[in-house]
Coordinates of C-alpha atoms in Angstrom, one line a residue:
M1 CA -34.9 -1.2 12.0
E2 CA -32.8 -0.7 8.8
K3 CA -32.0 2.9 8.1
E4 CA -33.4 4.4 4.9
R5 CA -30.8 4.3 2.2
E6 CA -29.9 7.3 0.0
K7 CA -31.2 7.1 -3.5
G8 CA -28.5 6.0 -6.0
N9 CA -27.7 7.9 -9.2
V10 CA -25.4 6.3 -11.7
W11 CA -24.5 9.7 -13.2
G12 CA -23.0 10.6 -9.8
L13 CA -20.1 8.3 -10.7
L14 CA -19.2 10.4 -13.8
P15 CA -16.2 12.0 -12.2
I16 CA -14.7 8.6 -11.3
G17 CA -15.3 7.5 -14.9
V18 CA -13.6 10.7 -16.2
F19 CA -10.6 9.9 -14.0
L20 CA -10.4 6.2 -15.2
V21 CA -10.8 7.2 -18.9
L22 CA -8.1 9.8 -18.7
F23 CA -5.7 7.8 -16.6
L24 CA -6.0 4.5 -18.5
G25 CA -6.7 6.0 -21.9
V26 CA -3.7 8.2 -22.1
G27 CA -1.5 5.4 -20.7
L28 CA -2.8 2.9 -23.3
I29 CA -2.5 5.4 -26.2
T30 CA 1.0 6.5 -25.3
G31 CA 2.2 3.2 -23.8
D32 CA 3.4 5.1 -20.8
F33 CA 1.2 5.1 -17.7
N34 CA 3.2 8.0 -16.3
A35 CA 2.1 10.2 -19.2
M36 CA -1.0 11.2 -17.3
P37 CA -0.1 12.0 -13.7
A38 CA -2.8 10.9 -11.3
V39 CA -3.0 14.4 -9.7
V40 CA -3.9 16.0 -13.1
A41 CA -6.5 13.3 -13.8
F42 CA -8.1 13.9 -10.4
L43 CA -8.1 17.7 -11.0
I44 CA -10.0 17.2 -14.2
A45 CA -12.3 14.7 -12.5
L46 CA -13.0 17.3 -9.8
L47 CA -13.9 19.8 -12.5
A48 CA -16.4 17.3 -13.9
A49 CA -17.9 16.9 -10.5
F50 CA -18.4 20.6 -10.2
L51 CA -20.2 20.8 -13.5
Q52 CA -22.8 18.3 -12.3
N53 CA -25.9 18.9 -10.3
R54 CA -27.1 22.4 -11.2
K55 CA -29.4 22.4 -8.2
L56 CA -26.4 23.2 -6.1
S57 CA -24.7 26.5 -6.3
F58 CA -20.9 26.8 -6.7
A59 CA -20.7 28.0 -3.1
E60 CA -22.6 24.9 -1.8
K61 CA -20.4 22.5 -3.8
F62 CA -17.3 24.2 -2.4
R63 CA -18.7 23.8 1.1
I64 CA -19.3 20.1 0.5
I65 CA -15.7 19.5 -0.7
T66 CA -14.2 21.5 2.2
E67 CA -16.2 19.4 4.6
G68 CA -14.9 16.2 2.9
V69 CA -11.3 17.4 3.1
G70 CA -11.8 18.6 6.7
D71 CA -12.7 15.1 7.9
E72 CA -10.5 14.1 10.8
N73 CA -9.3 10.9 9.1
I74 CA -8.2 12.8 5.9
I75 CA -6.2 15.4 7.8
T76 CA -4.6 12.9 10.1
M77 CA -3.7 10.7 7.1
C78 CA -2.0 13.5 5.3
L79 CA 0.0 14.5 8.4
I80 CA 1.1 11.0 8.9
F81 CA 2.2 10.7 5.3
L82 CA 4.4 13.8 5.8
A83 CA 5.8 12.5 9.2
A84 CA 6.5 9.1 7.6
G85 CA 8.3 10.8 4.8
A86 CA 10.5 12.7 7.2
F87 CA 11.5 9.5 9.0
S88 CA 12.1 7.6 5.7
G89 CA 14.4 10.4 4.4
A90 CA 16.4 10.6 7.7
V91 CA 16.8 6.9 8.2
T92 CA 17.8 6.3 4.5
A93 CA 20.4 9.1 4.6
A94 CA 21.8 7.7 7.9
G95 CA 22.6 4.4 6.0
G96 CA 19.9 2.3 7.6
A97 CA 18.8 0.7 4.3
D98 CA 22.4 -0.3 3.4
S99 CA 23.1 -1.6 6.9
T100 CA 19.9 -3.6 6.9
V101 CA 20.8 -5.3 3.6
A102 CA 24.3 -6.1 4.7
L103 CA 23.2 -7.4 8.1
G104 CA 20.7 -9.7 6.5
L105 CA 23.1 -11.2 4.0
S106 CA 25.7 -11.7 6.7
V107 CA 23.3 -13.6 9.0
L108 CA 21.5 -15.8 6.5
P109 CA 23.0 -19.1 5.4
P110 CA 24.2 -19.2 1.8
G111 CA 22.0 -22.3 1.1
I112 CA 18.8 -20.2 1.2
A113 CA 20.0 -17.5 -1.2
V114 CA 16.7 -16.8 -2.9
A115 CA 14.5 -17.2 0.2
G116 CA 17.0 -14.9 2.0
L117 CA 16.3 -12.2 -0.5
M118 CA 12.6 -12.4 0.4
L119 CA 13.4 -12.4 4.1
I120 CA 15.6 -9.3 3.9
G121 CA 12.9 -7.7 1.7
C122 CA 10.3 -8.5 4.3
F123 CA 12.3 -6.9 7.2
M124 CA 13.3 -3.9 5.1
S125 CA 9.9 -3.1 3.8
V126 CA 8.2 -3.5 7.2
S127 CA 10.8 -1.2 8.7
M128 CA 11.0 1.4 5.9
G129 CA 7.3 1.3 4.9
T130 CA 8.1 1.5 1.2
S131 CA 8.1 -1.3 -1.4
M132 CA 9.8 1.0 -3.9
G133 CA 12.7 1.7 -1.6
T134 CA 13.1 -2.0 -0.8
I135 CA 13.2 -3.0 -4.5
G136 CA 15.7 -0.2 -5.3
A137 CA 18.0 -1.3 -2.4
L138 CA 17.8 -5.0 -3.0
A139 CA 17.7 -5.3 -6.8
P140 CA 21.5 -4.9 -7.2
I141 CA 22.0 -7.7 -4.6
A142 CA 19.5 -9.9 -6.5
V143 CA 21.6 -9.4 -9.7
G144 CA 24.8 -10.4 -7.9
I145 CA 23.2 -13.5 -6.4
S146 CA 21.8 -14.5 -9.8
E147 CA 25.2 -14.3 -11.3
K148 CA 26.9 -16.2 -8.5
T149 CA 24.3 -19.0 -8.2
G150 CA 23.2 -19.5 -11.7
F151 CA 19.5 -18.9 -10.9
S152 CA 17.5 -16.9 -13.3
M153 CA 17.4 -13.2 -12.7
A154 CA 13.5 -13.4 -12.7
I155 CA 13.4 -15.8 -9.7
C156 CA 15.8 -13.6 -7.7
I157 CA 14.1 -10.3 -8.4
G158 CA 10.7 -12.1 -7.9
A159 CA 11.8 -12.9 -4.3
V160 CA 12.7 -9.2 -3.8
V161 CA 9.3 -8.0 -5.1
S162 CA 7.6 -10.6 -2.8
G163 CA 9.4 -9.3 0.3
A164 CA 8.7 -5.7 -0.7
M165 CA 5.0 -6.3 -1.0
F166 CA 5.0 -8.1 2.4
G167 CA 6.1 -5.0 4.2
D168 CA 4.1 -2.6 1.9
N169 CA 1.0 -4.4 3.2
L170 CA 2.1 -4.7 6.9
S171 CA 4.4 -1.8 7.8
M172 CA 3.1 0.7 10.3
I173 CA 4.6 3.6 8.3
S174 CA 3.5 2.4 4.9
D175 CA 1.3 4.8 3.1
T176 CA -1.1 2.0 2.3
T177 CA -1.5 1.0 6.0
I178 CA -2.0 4.7 6.9
A179 CA -4.7 5.1 4.2
A180 CA -6.5 1.8 5.1
V181 CA -6.5 2.5 8.8
K182 CA -7.6 6.2 8.6
T183 CA -10.4 5.5 6.0
Q184 CA -11.8 2.9 8.3
G185 CA -11.2 4.6 11.7
C186 CA -9.3 1.8 13.4
E187 CA -6.0 1.5 15.3
M188 CA -2.8 0.5 13.4
R189 CA -2.0 -2.1 16.0
D190 CA -5.4 -3.8 15.6
K191 CA -5.1 -3.7 11.9
F192 CA -1.6 -5.2 12.0
K193 CA -2.7 -8.1 14.2
E194 CA -5.7 -8.9 12.0
N195 CA -3.6 -8.5 8.8
F196 CA -0.6 -10.5 10.0
F197 CA -2.5 -13.7 10.7
L198 CA -4.3 -13.5 7.4
V199 CA -1.1 -13.2 5.3
L200 CA 1.2 -15.4 7.4
P201 CA 0.3 -18.7 5.6
A202 CA 1.1 -17.1 2.3
A203 CA 4.4 -15.8 3.5
V204 CA 5.5 -19.1 4.9
I205 CA 4.5 -21.0 1.8
A206 CA 6.3 -18.5 -0.5
L207 CA 9.5 -18.8 1.6
A208 CA 9.2 -22.6 1.4
V209 CA 9.0 -22.4 -2.4
Y210 CA 12.0 -20.2 -2.6
V211 CA 14.0 -22.5 -0.3
L212 CA 13.1 -25.4 -2.5
V213 CA 14.4 -23.7 -5.7
S214 CA 17.7 -22.7 -4.0
R215 CA 18.3 -25.7 -1.7
D216 CA 21.3 -27.1 -3.7
T217 CA 23.2 -24.0 -4.3
S218 CA 25.5 -21.7 -2.4
Y219 CA 27.3 -18.4 -3.1
E220 CA 29.9 -16.1 -1.7
M221 CA 29.8 -12.3 -1.6
T222 CA 33.1 -11.0 -2.7
E223 CA 32.5 -7.5 -1.5
T224 CA 32.8 -6.6 2.2
L225 CA 29.4 -6.7 4.0
S226 CA 29.8 -3.9 6.5
Y227 CA 26.9 -2.8 8.6
N228 CA 26.3 -0.7 11.7
L229 CA 23.7 -1.8 14.3
W230 CA 23.1 1.8 15.3
Q231 CA 21.9 2.5 11.8
V232 CA 19.4 -0.4 12.0
L233 CA 18.2 0.6 15.4
P234 CA 15.7 3.3 14.2
Y235 CA 13.9 0.8 12.1
V236 CA 13.6 -1.6 15.0
T237 CA 12.5 1.1 17.4
V238 CA 9.7 2.3 15.1
L239 CA 8.4 -1.2 14.5
I240 CA 8.4 -2.0 18.3
G241 CA 6.8 1.4 19.2
A242 CA 4.1 1.0 16.7
L243 CA 3.3 -2.6 17.8
A244 CA 3.2 -1.4 21.4
G245 CA 0.4 1.0 20.5
L246 CA 2.3 4.2 21.0
N247 CA 1.0 7.3 19.2
V248 CA 2.1 7.1 15.6
F249 CA 3.4 10.7 15.5
A250 CA 5.4 10.1 18.6
V251 CA 6.8 6.9 17.1
L252 CA 7.8 8.6 13.8
I253 CA 9.3 11.7 15.6
G254 CA 11.3 9.4 17.8
G255 CA 12.5 7.5 14.7
C256 CA 13.6 10.7 13.1
V257 CA 15.6 11.7 16.2
L258 CA 17.2 8.3 16.4
S259 CA 18.0 8.3 12.7
L260 CA 19.6 11.7 12.8
A261 CA 21.6 10.7 15.9
A262 CA 22.8 7.5 14.1
G263 CA 23.7 9.5 11.0
L264 CA 25.6 12.1 12.9
G265 CA 27.3 9.6 15.1
T266 CA 28.5 7.4 12.1
G267 CA 29.3 10.4 9.9
T268 CA 26.8 9.5 7.2
I269 CA 24.8 12.8 7.8
A270 CA 26.6 16.1 8.0
P271 CA 25.2 18.5 10.6
A272 CA 24.3 21.0 7.9
D273 CA 22.2 18.3 6.1
M274 CA 20.1 17.2 9.0
F275 CA 17.0 19.1 8.1
R276 CA 17.5 18.8 4.3
V277 CA 17.4 14.9 4.4
M278 CA 14.1 15.1 6.4
G279 CA 12.8 17.7 3.9
D280 CA 13.7 15.4 1.0
G281 CA 11.7 12.6 2.6
I282 CA 8.7 14.9 3.2
T283 CA 8.8 16.1 -0.4
S284 CA 8.6 12.5 -1.6
M285 CA 5.2 12.3 0.0
Y286 CA 3.7 15.4 -1.6
D287 CA 2.1 13.6 -4.5
I288 CA 0.2 11.1 -2.4
T289 CA -0.8 13.8 0.1
V290 CA -2.2 16.1 -2.7
I291 CA -3.9 13.1 -4.3
S292 CA -5.6 12.2 -1.0
I293 CA -7.0 15.7 -0.7
L294 CA -8.3 15.7 -4.3
V295 CA -9.8 12.2 -3.9
A296 CA -11.6 13.5 -0.7
C297 CA -13.0 16.4 -2.7
V298 CA -14.2 14.2 -5.6
V299 CA -15.7 11.5 -3.3
A300 CA -17.6 14.2 -1.3
L301 CA -19.3 15.4 -4.5
V302 CA -19.8 11.9 -5.8
K303 CA -21.5 10.9 -2.6
K304 CA -23.7 14.0 -2.6
N305 CA -24.8 13.3 -6.2
G306 CA -25.7 9.7 -5.3
G307 CA -22.7 7.9 -6.8
I308 CA -21.7 6.1 -3.7
A309 CA -25.3 5.1 -3.0
C310 CA -25.4 3.7 -6.6
I311 CA -22.4 1.5 -6.0
L312 CA -23.8 0.3 -2.7
D313 CA -27.1 -0.6 -4.3
M314 CA -25.3 -2.7 -6.9
I315 CA -23.2 -4.4 -4.3
H316 CA -26.2 -5.0 -2.0
R317 CA -28.1 -6.7 -4.8
R318 CA -25.3 -9.3 -5.1
I319 CA -24.0 -9.6 -1.6
R320 CA -25.4 -12.2 0.8
G321 CA -24.1 -12.0 4.4
K322 CA -20.7 -11.0 5.9
K323 CA -18.7 -13.4 3.6
G324 CA -20.2 -11.8 0.5
A325 CA -19.4 -8.3 1.9
E326 CA -15.8 -9.2 2.5
V327 CA -15.5 -10.7 -1.0
G328 CA -17.2 -7.5 -2.4
I329 CA -14.6 -5.3 -0.6
A330 CA -11.8 -7.4 -2.0
L331 CA -13.2 -7.3 -5.5
L332 CA -13.8 -3.5 -5.3
T333 CA -10.2 -2.9 -4.2
V334 CA -8.8 -5.1 -7.0
L335 CA -10.8 -3.3 -9.7
V336 CA -9.8 0.2 -8.5
D337 CA -6.1 -0.8 -8.3
L338 CA -6.2 -2.3 -11.8
A339 CA -7.6 1.1 -12.9
T340 CA -5.2 3.3 -11.0
A341 CA -2.0 1.2 -10.8
N342 CA -1.4 2.7 -7.4
N343 CA -2.3 0.7 -4.3
T344 CA -2.5 3.8 -2.0
V345 CA -4.7 5.7 -4.3
A346 CA -6.9 2.6 -4.7
I347 CA -7.3 2.4 -1.0
V348 CA -8.1 6.1 -0.7
I349 CA -10.8 5.8 -3.4
A350 CA -12.3 2.4 -2.3
G351 CA -12.1 3.2 1.4
P352 CA -15.3 5.3 1.9
I353 CA -17.3 2.7 -0.2
A354 CA -15.8 -0.2 1.8
K355 CA -16.7 1.5 5.1
E356 CA -20.3 1.8 4.0
I357 CA -20.4 -1.9 3.1
S358 CA -18.7 -3.0 6.3
A359 CA -21.2 -1.0 8.4
D360 CA -24.1 -2.6 6.6
Y361 CA -22.9 -6.1 7.0
G362 CA -21.1 -6.0 10.4
V363 CA -17.5 -6.3 9.1
S364 CA -15.2 -4.9 11.7
P365 CA -13.1 -1.7 10.7
R366 CA -9.8 -3.5 11.3
R367 CA -10.9 -6.4 9.1
T368 CA -12.0 -4.0 6.4
A369 CA -8.7 -2.1 6.6
S370 CA -6.8 -5.4 6.3
L371 CA -8.8 -6.5 3.2
L372 CA -8.3 -3.1 1.5
D373 CA -4.5 -3.2 2.1
I374 CA -4.1 -6.9 1.3
F375 CA -5.9 -6.9 -2.0
A376 CA -4.4 -3.6 -3.1
S377 CA -1.0 -5.2 -2.5
V378 CA -2.0 -8.4 -4.3
T379 CA -3.0 -6.5 -7.4
Q380 CA -0.1 -4.0 -7.2
G381 CA 2.5 -6.9 -7.0
L382 CA 1.1 -8.6 -10.1
I383 CA 0.2 -5.9 -12.6
P384 CA 3.0 -5.3 -15.3
Y385 CA 2.3 -1.6 -15.5
G386 CA 2.6 -1.0 -11.7
A387 CA 5.5 1.0 -10.4
Q388 CA 7.0 -1.9 -8.4
L389 CA 7.4 -4.3 -11.3
L390 CA 8.5 -1.5 -13.6
L391 CA 11.2 -0.6 -11.2
A392 CA 12.3 -4.2 -10.7
A393 CA 12.3 -4.7 -14.5
G394 CA 14.3 -1.5 -15.0
Q395 CA 16.9 -2.6 -12.5
T396 CA 17.5 -6.0 -14.0
G397 CA 16.9 -5.5 -17.7
L398 CA 13.9 -7.9 -17.7
S399 CA 10.3 -7.5 -18.8
P400 CA 7.7 -7.2 -16.0
L401 CA 6.0 -10.2 -17.6
Q402 CA 9.1 -12.3 -17.0
I403 CA 9.1 -11.5 -13.3
I404 CA 5.4 -11.9 -12.6
P405 CA 5.4 -15.8 -12.6
Y406 CA 8.0 -15.7 -9.8
T407 CA 6.3 -13.2 -7.5
F408 CA 4.9 -16.1 -5.4
Y409 CA 3.9 -14.1 -2.4
P410 CA 1.3 -11.7 -3.9
M411 CA -0.4 -14.7 -5.7
L412 CA -0.5 -16.9 -2.6
M413 CA -1.7 -13.9 -0.4
G414 CA -4.7 -13.4 -2.6
V415 CA -5.6 -17.1 -2.8
T416 CA -5.1 -17.9 0.9
V417 CA -7.0 -14.9 2.1
L418 CA -9.9 -15.6 -0.2
L419 CA -10.0 -19.2 1.0
F420 CA -9.9 -18.0 4.6
I421 CA -12.9 -15.8 3.9
L422 CA -14.9 -18.5 2.1
C423 CA -14.1 -21.3 4.4
R424 CA -14.5 -19.5 7.7
R425 CA -17.6 -20.5 9.7
Q426 CA -20.0 -17.6 9.6
K427 CA -21.9 -16.7 12.8
G428 CA -25.6 -16.2 12.4

């Protein structure tokens, strides 16, 4: 027997509308989407939520948001963000990013220069868990390869962005993976397996395209490509540990210890700076941690006021079966990411709604988590006002619109996963 559904109320969505109007409106008016920080927009949206529903007292509303923030998945997600930041800060300071780039360029044949950039980006982003860090590390290499091979800068940096979005979507320590897994209540290992086989065809095709465009060229790096395998080891260890199903906190703490040992052993980290580099990494995660807490507050009141039920009613009227539910989750994620220009924030916002849809139509939590992460990464890799393309453009002197046509992987990922959903045989 189908459970009785809560009554929807379109006015319950007002706080989300306030956030979107502020975030997008200020960005469009000023031409700078950083002019309205997401954390400020969410604070104002939370105020709007508190002003609604006069049937509830202030104390009752405060109790509702504290229950929302106190959810096990929200607390765990925030703690993992901080632990992942500590590891990222330690391993970067130890020289892991530079060694990984140098190792990749030393091993890959010169004839696959552009595809090599994507391959290195894939490994770096899966290991580091950050698309921004990957783009920042590889953009200068892309500039050098463009100058040596004669390929346009847009193709080379497009390959870097493609590799960065591959790992942003799949990495065990990526904030998007953490958010997707924790909002759906599944295991990282299960989500990785589901996600990997969905996006593998897109990655293979994208690599083949980059190989085709660079098959008749070669280049030589004039500078010395020095690397240290001890500095790469923490990345590999974290990846293997996460795939083996070890506790994520244990994996990240182990990665921090290995990174500090590698940094001290190679002289890249001074003993006095051990804890500072970890602190710098943790600090870099403050924004997304605070935003996650504020989103949990807003969503709790939106749900209480019937906003979530309203969205579900609209989706239910248009969805037919599991395929429709999966397409609906994908579309929901794309729309939220277009509005927020932040794939992690988009997942945190869309996650609770996607969980309700998946429960109603029998979509597994790991599949829902994969779809959230995939389509947030697809959108983030293609919007010209997203942080990733803005960083890539700033590093190369190009416009984001010049780079987008060559970011083959996000395009192919969206197309192949949609085809997989639509063409898969649906069990009755």
